[in-house]
XYZ file of C-alpha atoms in Angstrom:
577
model
C 9.501 33.116 0.590
C 8.809 34.029 -2.653
C 11.872 34.419 -4.874
C 11.630 36.658 -8.590
C 12.500 34.502 -11.649
C 15.698 33.810 -12.472
C 17.263 35.359 -9.169
C 17.807 33.095 -6.187
C 17.640 34.938 -2.565
C 19.945 32.112 -0.828
C 22.455 29.723 -2.143
C 20.489 26.407 -1.348
C 16.431 25.766 -1.125
C 15.788 22.781 1.090
C 12.984 19.981 0.662
C 13.853 18.958 4.475
C 10.688 17.107 5.346
C 8.263 14.873 3.900
C 5.548 17.123 3.109
C 8.315 20.581 2.521
C 7.313 21.719 5.854
C 5.303 20.790 8.931
C 2.424 22.083 7.106
C 2.672 19.327 4.483
C 1.656 21.873 2.260
C 4.394 20.664 -0.663
C 4.227 24.031 -2.274
C 8.133 25.617 -3.194
C 8.427 29.014 -2.911
C 10.806 28.421 -6.177
C 10.359 30.835 -9.652
C 13.463 29.869 -11.645
C 11.448 27.494 -13.744
C 7.986 29.039 -14.708
C 5.278 28.938 -17.545
C 7.564 31.039 -20.128
C 10.716 28.507 -19.688
C 9.006 24.810 -18.792
C 9.346 23.445 -22.073
C 13.189 24.140 -21.739
C 13.439 21.758 -18.734
C 15.517 18.668 -19.750
C 17.109 15.998 -17.832
C 20.276 16.960 -15.513
C 20.941 13.648 -13.746
C 19.200 9.924 -13.657
C 20.439 7.108 -11.096
C 19.344 4.046 -11.374
C 19.879 2.409 -7.827
C 19.323 -1.652 -9.079
C 16.125 -2.321 -6.903
C 13.474 -2.600 -9.237
C 10.464 -3.036 -6.786
C 7.534 -0.395 -6.130
C 9.036 2.947 -5.229
C 6.678 5.634 -3.618
C 9.495 7.553 -1.764
C 9.775 11.637 -1.265
C 13.315 12.466 -1.641
C 14.727 14.999 0.848
C 17.385 17.571 0.015
C 19.190 19.013 2.724
C 22.290 21.197 2.364
C 22.982 20.245 -1.079
C 22.494 15.990 -0.341
C 19.846 14.382 -1.273
C 18.729 11.537 0.471
C 16.637 8.663 -0.749
C 14.810 5.203 0.719
C 14.110 2.842 -1.810
C 12.391 -0.311 -1.499
C 13.304 -2.623 1.025
C 14.469 -0.069 3.009
C 17.847 0.342 1.735
C 18.964 4.168 1.738
C 21.020 6.555 -0.780
C 22.518 9.758 -0.396
C 23.385 11.905 -3.451
C 24.576 14.878 -4.453
C 21.583 16.646 -5.431
C 23.305 18.438 -7.775
C 25.196 15.826 -9.559
C 23.187 12.639 -8.454
C 27.038 10.839 -7.812
C 25.958 8.421 -4.776
C 27.724 9.551 -1.497
C 27.173 6.395 0.708
C 24.205 3.946 0.784
C 22.989 1.990 3.039
C 21.925 -1.897 3.020
C 18.748 -3.180 5.165
C 19.175 -6.710 6.425
C 15.369 -7.486 6.839
C 14.155 -10.123 9.060
C 13.223 -13.319 6.958
C 10.579 -14.262 9.576
C 8.900 -11.290 9.542
C 5.684 -11.006 6.654
C 5.093 -7.983 5.254
C 2.041 -6.126 5.517
C 2.068 -4.355 1.870
C 5.028 -4.715 -0.091
C 8.458 -3.454 -0.392
C 7.889 0.169 -0.926
C 8.461 3.255 1.889
C 7.592 6.860 1.721
C 10.385 8.309 2.813
C 12.740 9.667 5.503
C 13.708 12.067 7.641
C 16.556 14.125 8.264
C 17.582 16.103 11.808
C 19.835 16.488 13.767
C 22.539 14.895 11.707
C 20.946 12.077 11.418
C 18.466 10.128 8.958
C 15.495 8.222 10.156
C 13.456 5.893 8.741
C 10.883 3.027 9.657
C 10.902 -0.109 7.763
C 8.797 -2.934 6.411
C 9.721 -5.467 9.029
C 8.572 -3.045 11.727
C 11.598 -1.050 13.415
C 12.310 2.922 13.467
C 16.458 3.158 12.152
C 18.683 6.051 12.854
C 21.495 6.539 10.344
C 24.728 8.714 10.618
C 23.988 11.671 7.806
C 27.193 12.363 6.637
C 28.495 8.822 6.417
C 25.198 6.131 6.640
C 26.620 4.189 9.558
C 23.419 3.027 11.563
C 23.651 5.060 15.340
C 20.462 2.910 16.557
C 17.605 0.707 15.725
C 14.752 -0.949 17.801
C 11.926 -2.780 17.161
C 8.666 -0.639 17.341
C 5.963 -2.978 17.167
C 7.228 -5.675 19.112
C 6.191 -9.826 18.926
C 4.365 -9.905 15.932
C 0.867 -10.904 16.525
C -0.968 -10.996 13.332
C -1.014 -14.315 12.383
C -2.701 -15.662 8.924
C -5.788 -17.375 8.958
C -5.461 -20.358 7.329
C -8.587 -21.483 6.827
C -9.520 -24.062 4.072
C -12.229 -22.847 1.926
C -14.734 -25.437 0.095
C -14.404 -26.534 -3.101
C -17.362 -24.592 -4.141
C -16.213 -21.359 -2.966
C -15.122 -19.059 -6.012
C -11.710 -17.961 -4.027
C -10.436 -21.086 -3.672
C -8.174 -21.781 -6.057
C -6.934 -17.889 -6.115
C -3.886 -17.534 -5.160
C -2.950 -15.291 -1.717
C -0.289 -12.792 -2.803
C -0.171 -10.811 0.398
C -1.963 -10.507 3.917
C -1.460 -8.814 7.314
C 2.259 -8.282 8.772
C 2.925 -5.093 10.905
C 5.332 -2.787 9.471
C 6.193 0.732 8.595
C 5.125 2.515 5.327
C 4.931 6.356 6.329
C 8.102 8.628 5.839
C 8.464 9.962 9.941
C 8.262 13.499 10.894
C 10.881 14.927 13.451
C 9.481 17.892 15.924
C 11.166 19.002 18.974
C 14.115 16.211 19.450
C 11.097 13.678 18.858
C 11.046 11.194 15.838
C 7.290 10.538 15.683
C 6.580 7.369 13.190
C 3.280 5.207 13.303
C 2.734 1.633 12.231
C 0.603 0.217 9.628
C -0.749 -3.134 8.511
C -3.372 -3.866 11.690
C -6.375 -3.774 9.688
C -6.527 -8.087 9.368
C -7.426 -8.849 6.146
C -5.773 -11.587 3.210
C -4.784 -9.909 -0.291
C -5.755 -12.362 -3.228
C -3.818 -11.792 -7.149
C -5.416 -10.495 -10.358
C -5.438 -12.496 -13.377
C -4.654 -9.177 -15.266
C -1.193 -7.660 -14.913
C -2.745 -4.067 -15.919
C -5.132 -4.276 -13.121
C -5.033 -3.048 -9.259
C -4.863 -6.070 -6.296
C -7.268 -8.625 -7.005
C -9.560 -9.623 -4.458
C -8.853 -8.118 -0.143
C -10.884 -10.468 1.533
C -11.929 -10.317 5.439
C -12.821 -12.969 7.395
C -14.810 -13.138 10.965
C -12.919 -13.815 13.603
C -10.136 -12.691 16.046
C -7.148 -11.482 14.059
C -5.403 -8.131 14.059
C -4.229 -5.742 16.458
C -4.334 -1.977 17.785
C -2.439 0.095 15.986
C -0.588 3.135 17.115
C 1.396 6.698 16.397
C 4.523 7.360 18.773
C 7.313 8.880 19.119
C 10.835 8.378 20.259
C 13.902 10.244 21.230
C 16.085 11.233 18.487
C 19.295 10.968 20.522
C 18.786 6.755 21.406
C 15.608 6.001 19.959
C 13.803 5.475 23.666
C 10.085 5.682 23.197
C 8.606 9.064 24.834
C 4.735 8.711 24.666
C 2.414 6.092 22.075
C -1.313 6.806 21.444
C -3.395 3.585 20.507
C -5.438 4.356 17.577
C -7.394 1.971 19.494
C -8.758 2.605 22.543
C -9.074 -0.041 25.109
C -12.744 0.941 26.520
C -15.085 3.165 24.686
C -14.360 1.593 20.662
C -17.787 1.282 20.243
C -18.365 4.920 20.440
C -22.123 6.556 19.960
C -23.439 4.054 17.278
C -23.527 7.046 14.457
C -25.559 6.863 11.645
C -24.865 10.278 10.807
C -21.746 12.167 10.520
C -21.584 16.008 10.639
C -20.680 16.297 7.124
C -24.004 15.201 6.106
C -23.089 11.478 5.217
C -25.736 8.295 6.287
C -24.570 4.859 6.795
C -27.569 2.427 7.380
C -26.435 0.241 10.116
C -28.721 -2.204 12.013
C -28.017 -0.842 15.410
C -30.118 -3.251 17.464
C -28.042 -6.632 16.277
C -24.676 -4.562 16.580
C -25.574 -3.953 20.212
C -26.751 -7.317 20.730
C -23.019 -8.495 19.459
C -21.315 -6.542 22.491
C -22.269 -9.088 24.601
C -20.310 -11.962 22.434
C -17.291 -9.783 21.497
C -16.452 -8.255 24.199
C -12.630 -8.098 23.180
C -13.209 -6.473 20.142
C -10.999 -3.533 20.343
C -7.554 -5.590 21.439
C -7.627 -6.857 17.325
C -9.122 -3.468 16.546
C -7.115 -2.363 13.548
C -6.955 1.313 12.768
C -2.927 1.778 11.091
C -1.093 4.735 10.797
C -0.972 5.384 7.488
C 0.169 9.045 6.514
C 2.875 11.417 7.588
C 1.496 13.995 10.508
C 1.185 17.609 9.710
C 2.197 19.519 12.364
C 0.964 22.883 13.725
C 3.778 24.594 15.420
C 2.331 27.356 17.090
C -0.313 25.257 19.040
C 2.091 21.977 19.408
C -0.352 19.794 17.539
C -0.078 16.946 15.128
C -2.814 15.564 13.029
C -2.626 12.221 11.133
C -5.215 9.891 9.512
C -6.241 6.205 10.375
C -6.909 2.951 8.685
C -9.629 0.530 8.580
C -10.718 -1.349 11.333
C -10.289 -5.284 11.982
C -11.004 -7.696 10.122
C -11.576 -5.618 7.118
C -15.083 -5.256 5.700
C -16.501 -7.618 7.700
C -18.092 -6.338 10.852
C -19.822 -9.143 12.468
C -17.159 -9.743 15.261
C -16.891 -5.761 15.819
C -19.732 -4.295 16.586
C -20.082 -0.157 16.882
C -18.386 2.528 15.615
C -15.014 0.911 16.098
C -12.940 4.277 17.200
C -10.832 5.706 16.423
C -10.369 4.352 12.766
C -11.073 5.692 9.420
C -10.459 9.068 11.268
C -8.193 12.166 11.565
C -7.076 12.555 14.651
C -5.176 15.463 16.765
C -2.968 14.885 19.789
C -0.532 17.098 21.514
C 3.150 16.491 20.205
C 5.009 16.992 23.410
C 2.694 14.253 25.291
C 0.945 12.225 22.634
C -2.663 13.302 24.739
C -5.618 13.357 22.110
C -7.074 15.981 21.609
C -9.721 15.740 18.944
C -10.977 13.876 16.507
C -13.527 13.028 13.811
C -14.664 10.007 12.123
C -15.148 10.316 8.376
C -16.771 6.476 8.455
C -18.278 4.824 11.668
C -17.918 0.998 11.216
C -16.381 1.273 7.979
C -16.957 -1.712 5.415
C -15.184 -0.514 2.815
C -11.564 0.213 3.961
C -11.672 4.095 3.648
C -8.701 4.338 5.256
C -7.568 8.394 5.680
C -4.337 7.445 3.552
C -3.897 10.500 1.975
C -1.604 12.977 4.856
C -3.347 15.616 6.355
C -2.087 19.111 5.269
C -2.375 22.649 7.284
C -3.885 26.294 5.519
C -6.027 28.827 6.729
C -9.876 28.992 5.652
C -12.033 31.672 5.343
C -15.475 31.351 6.291
C -17.857 34.142 6.550
C -15.314 36.605 6.115
C -13.374 34.790 9.413
C -10.098 33.379 8.907
C -9.568 30.297 10.118
C -6.401 27.892 10.999
C -8.055 24.703 9.310
C -6.367 20.765 8.728
C -7.779 19.404 5.347
C -7.556 15.831 3.998
C -8.680 13.971 0.509
C -10.158 10.863 1.373
C -10.904 7.590 -0.245
C -14.518 8.555 -0.298
C -13.917 11.500 -2.685
C -14.324 15.051 -1.285
C -11.403 17.249 0.563
C -12.489 17.727 4.269
C -12.060 20.995 6.390
C -11.907 21.247 9.753
C -11.345 23.716 12.258
C -7.691 23.251 13.885
C -7.741 23.968 16.699
C -11.438 22.501 18.130
C -12.147 19.815 15.467
C -15.012 21.123 14.220
C -16.294 20.300 10.600
C -16.457 22.849 8.739
C -16.774 21.842 4.861
C -16.310 19.520 2.376
C -15.476 20.014 -1.552
C -17.105 18.797 -4.658
C -16.766 15.075 -5.162
C -13.431 15.344 -7.372
C -14.280 11.861 -8.252
C -17.337 9.654 -9.529
C -19.657 8.161 -6.663
C -22.109 5.589 -7.163
C -23.515 3.703 -4.099
C -21.256 5.395 -1.314
C -21.744 3.399 1.746
C -24.174 0.839 0.677
C -23.804 -2.579 2.151
C -22.202 -5.325 0.583
C -24.443 -8.310 -0.468
C -24.702 -11.752 -1.411
C -25.050 -10.725 -4.834
C -22.417 -7.826 -5.151
C -22.799 -4.593 -4.628
C -20.412 -1.571 -6.967
C -19.542 1.064 -5.466
C -17.349 3.858 -6.190
C -15.252 5.290 -5.142
C -13.965 1.761 -3.132
C -11.302 0.792 -1.810
C -8.898 2.426 -3.961
C -10.431 5.878 -3.933
C -10.562 8.432 -4.621
C -7.472 9.596 -2.718
C -5.571 7.166 -1.941
C -1.916 7.649 -0.047
C -1.194 10.113 -2.745
C -0.196 13.597 -0.927
C -1.825 16.923 -1.861
C -0.329 20.402 -2.536
C -2.036 23.187 -1.411
C -1.096 26.634 -2.734
C -2.333 29.159 -0.005
C -1.923 32.132 -2.133
C -4.512 30.918 -4.875
C -6.503 29.262 -2.153
C -6.666 26.126 -3.834
C -5.577 22.669 -3.089
C -4.582 19.898 -6.046
C -5.422 16.559 -5.172
C -4.331 13.353 -7.462
C -7.506 10.340 -7.523
C -9.064 7.826 -9.534
C -12.021 6.207 -10.628
C -12.176 2.485 -9.663
C -14.854 0.497 -9.630
C -15.258 -2.168 -6.566
C -17.850 -4.849 -6.153
C -18.010 -5.791 -2.455
C -19.634 -9.478 -2.079
C -20.594 -11.228 1.368
C -19.514 -14.904 1.174
C -21.051 -17.379 3.552
C -19.074 -21.082 2.927
C -18.446 -24.079 4.125
C -15.069 -25.068 5.994
C -13.243 -27.859 4.503
C -12.891 -30.538 6.253
C -15.360 -28.963 8.949
C -18.912 -29.046 9.899
C -19.035 -25.221 10.605
C -19.354 -22.447 7.978
C -17.737 -19.217 7.557
C -18.705 -15.621 6.432
C -16.246 -13.162 5.005
C -16.355 -10.402 2.569
C -14.355 -9.485 -0.801
C -13.749 -6.593 -2.518
C -12.194 -6.993 -5.948
C -12.245 -4.243 -8.880
C -14.926 -5.100 -11.622
C -14.204 -5.141 -15.572
C -15.262 -1.411 -15.766
C -13.051 1.290 -17.039
C -10.692 3.197 -14.710
C -8.905 6.387 -15.053
C -6.869 9.028 -12.958
C -8.375 12.429 -12.362
C -6.242 15.420 -11.504
C -8.005 18.227 -9.674
C -7.649 21.475 -8.615
C -10.499 22.924 -5.868
C -10.396 26.393 -4.320
C -10.743 25.530 -0.816
C -13.199 28.751 -0.128
C -15.966 27.816 -2.278
C -15.481 23.797 -2.057
C -15.967 23.994 -6.128
C -13.517 22.089 -8.800
C -11.549 24.975 -10.312
C -10.116 22.370 -13.310
C -9.666 18.635 -13.312
C -7.452 16.585 -16.232
C -8.489 13.400 -16.642
C -5.197 10.479 -17.449
C -5.719 7.279 -18.895
C -4.564 5.263 -15.609
C -5.336 5.942 -12.062
C -3.343 8.649 -10.543
C -1.131 7.244 -7.231
C 1.760 9.498 -5.866
C 0.805 12.739 -5.089
C 1.747 16.550 -6.077
C 4.220 19.587 -6.483
C 3.643 23.100 -7.227
C 5.536 25.781 -6.925
C 5.070 30.020 -6.542
C 5.754 30.490 -10.485
C 2.482 28.655 -11.135
C 3.610 25.104 -12.005
C 2.629 22.108 -10.929
C 3.958 18.302 -11.413
C 2.549 15.038 -11.559
C 3.124 11.335 -12.915
C 1.523 8.733 -14.061
C 1.344 5.114 -14.302
C 2.803 4.517 -17.558
C 5.573 7.121 -16.902
C 4.573 10.228 -18.247
C 5.753 13.083 -16.087
C 4.104 16.137 -16.474
C 4.094 20.149 -15.832
C 0.670 21.467 -15.948
C -0.290 25.403 -15.680
C -1.910 25.707 -11.854
C -3.925 27.920 -12.745
C -5.781 26.064 -15.643
C -4.794 22.865 -15.959
C -3.320 23.181 -19.343
C -0.645 20.709 -20.003
C 2.875 22.815 -20.593
C 5.706 19.769 -20.675
C 6.449 16.205 -20.281
C 8.954 13.665 -19.608
C 8.361 9.974 -20.622
C 9.630 7.178 -17.987
C 10.644 3.319 -18.766
C 8.831 3.391 -15.704
C 5.798 4.367 -13.839
C 6.019 7.782 -11.881
C 4.230 6.902 -8.605
C 5.620 9.318 -6.560
C 5.575 12.634 -4.905
C 7.819 15.439 -7.129
C 10.247 17.286 -5.144
C 11.799 21.029 -5.914
C 14.941 22.736 -4.099
C 17.643 24.687 -5.651
C 21.618 24.601 -5.254
C 23.830 26.857 -6.151
C 21.696 29.424 -7.654
C 19.920 26.607 -9.929
C 16.230 25.188 -9.353
C 15.702 21.109 -10.144
C 12.530 19.110 -9.880
C 12.966 15.386 -8.981
C 10.852 12.434 -8.768
C 11.539 8.536 -8.201
C 10.189 6.423 -10.951
C 9.536 2.553 -10.184
C 6.063 1.914 -10.663
C 3.852 0.224 -8.382
C 2.498 -3.452 -8.394
C -0.897 -3.148 -7.008
C -1.651 -1.036 -9.975
C 0.192 -2.846 -12.581
C 2.516 -0.158 -13.330
C 5.974 -1.097 -14.718
C 8.549 -1.419 -11.149
C 11.794 0.232 -12.391
C 14.858 1.713 -9.702
C 14.917 5.492 -11.750
C 15.370 8.852 -9.636
C 14.738 11.375 -12.109
C 16.214 15.169 -11.344
C 15.036 18.040 -14.140
C 16.926 21.233 -14.822
C 17.121 24.741 -17.212
C 19.937 24.503 -20.016
C 22.477 26.782 -17.648
C 22.209 29.259 -20.459
C 18.904 29.726 -19.160
C 19.990 30.116 -15.422
C 20.561 33.673 -13.862
């Protein structure tokens, strides 16, 4: 519902779910804070949590209470008006369970008097929303099967002396969504790869290495009963049969892939069990069409990452937008953006639902901002490809294969649009995307294994020394054209918020938190935090006052200063009517 400037039609306006609503539009119908008074926006309260680490969470606000998931899966409940702590949950993480991708958690779900969240050690937990007391705790992933690759490289190998700072471990990064008494969530980290450090502290993650072999496991998305955590259904992102697909070399959106289909088909008999190690993490919180009980989510890369020797075929349903029945988990359709992925083009940014007009016909649509640099639009019911936008980041050698001498590609494994959620203003027919330009070099290595007569092939992706930057884009989704762009010094990661008063909020890695005119892209206001602002902002209303809140804790993978702040802003009291 829209409200007039300075007038609240309800006492409170919540932000109750990760994407605000089931469609995931992240567009707040609030107008008290607007273009005319944004320059007066000031810090209402600030909370330092005491946990300084990569902070990616979306705060949820329900009935005047803010719920925030901290790094390492601690949870805070705060008075949304004052920031006063109401309760805190401290998570006891399993010490024997390797983390996939650092300590960050992207958010919670709050419903039925409970707070739900997934953990870095692959558990789904329910807390009492009033007290923070644990109600139930289940192991989602079963036994850990992603054991680390311990191959000793030859002394001559350039990666021999580099430090491994991370690898593959099964966990949960996404915020769950609750729909019709079901908590829906998926696992991550199943696409096997080793993470190598970067000696530059201000650089993103160094090399990611994909090693030939039987490493990894299939991913899944599953639904659990809100009362007791009992699993109701599970959809495996890798089909046990037919994962090779049709050996696709061209997709409906016009992308072409130069694959050696003859060699891939010959390798099928050598790797008959490849699907059992297939990858396909579930990274993004689903969007849900409540009219048809259909959910949409994106899947991750195949396993092993970038190295395709042991996984011939299309590697379904990796790097795909997938539609399921919410009540049964039954497959409806999928669209694979990148068959047989060699670049790490996970569908990381959450899907979003909106109405799309084509040839005068209004079509219920689902869109997704990709790592490849396009915003894809599909018919929500059939999955048919409808359109894709102009590229919102520079593109070079897209879908060109890795090579021994190194192939520079952009966007690469970082994107494009990474996990940052978009915002859609349906009335303006615009989608707003936070993305980045970060060139990546993909190199194929053939190396002897220390103390062995055998050799090993692996592929590494690593950032180049080229300049990197961020791009905030407004795209008219009826035409696919870019309405405006704003370039930032650092890659943009974290997500955006828009409001019906014509404002857009987005943070940067240097701690800048900006408000823009969503129509023109003009910067109207900014606040300087001590830590990177690399999480999605939210807006809500309590007792007739509108607030804007965002967490500020940086991001270690991008070299952005880590911290522990929750920042909440509002207008001075005299300007609130």
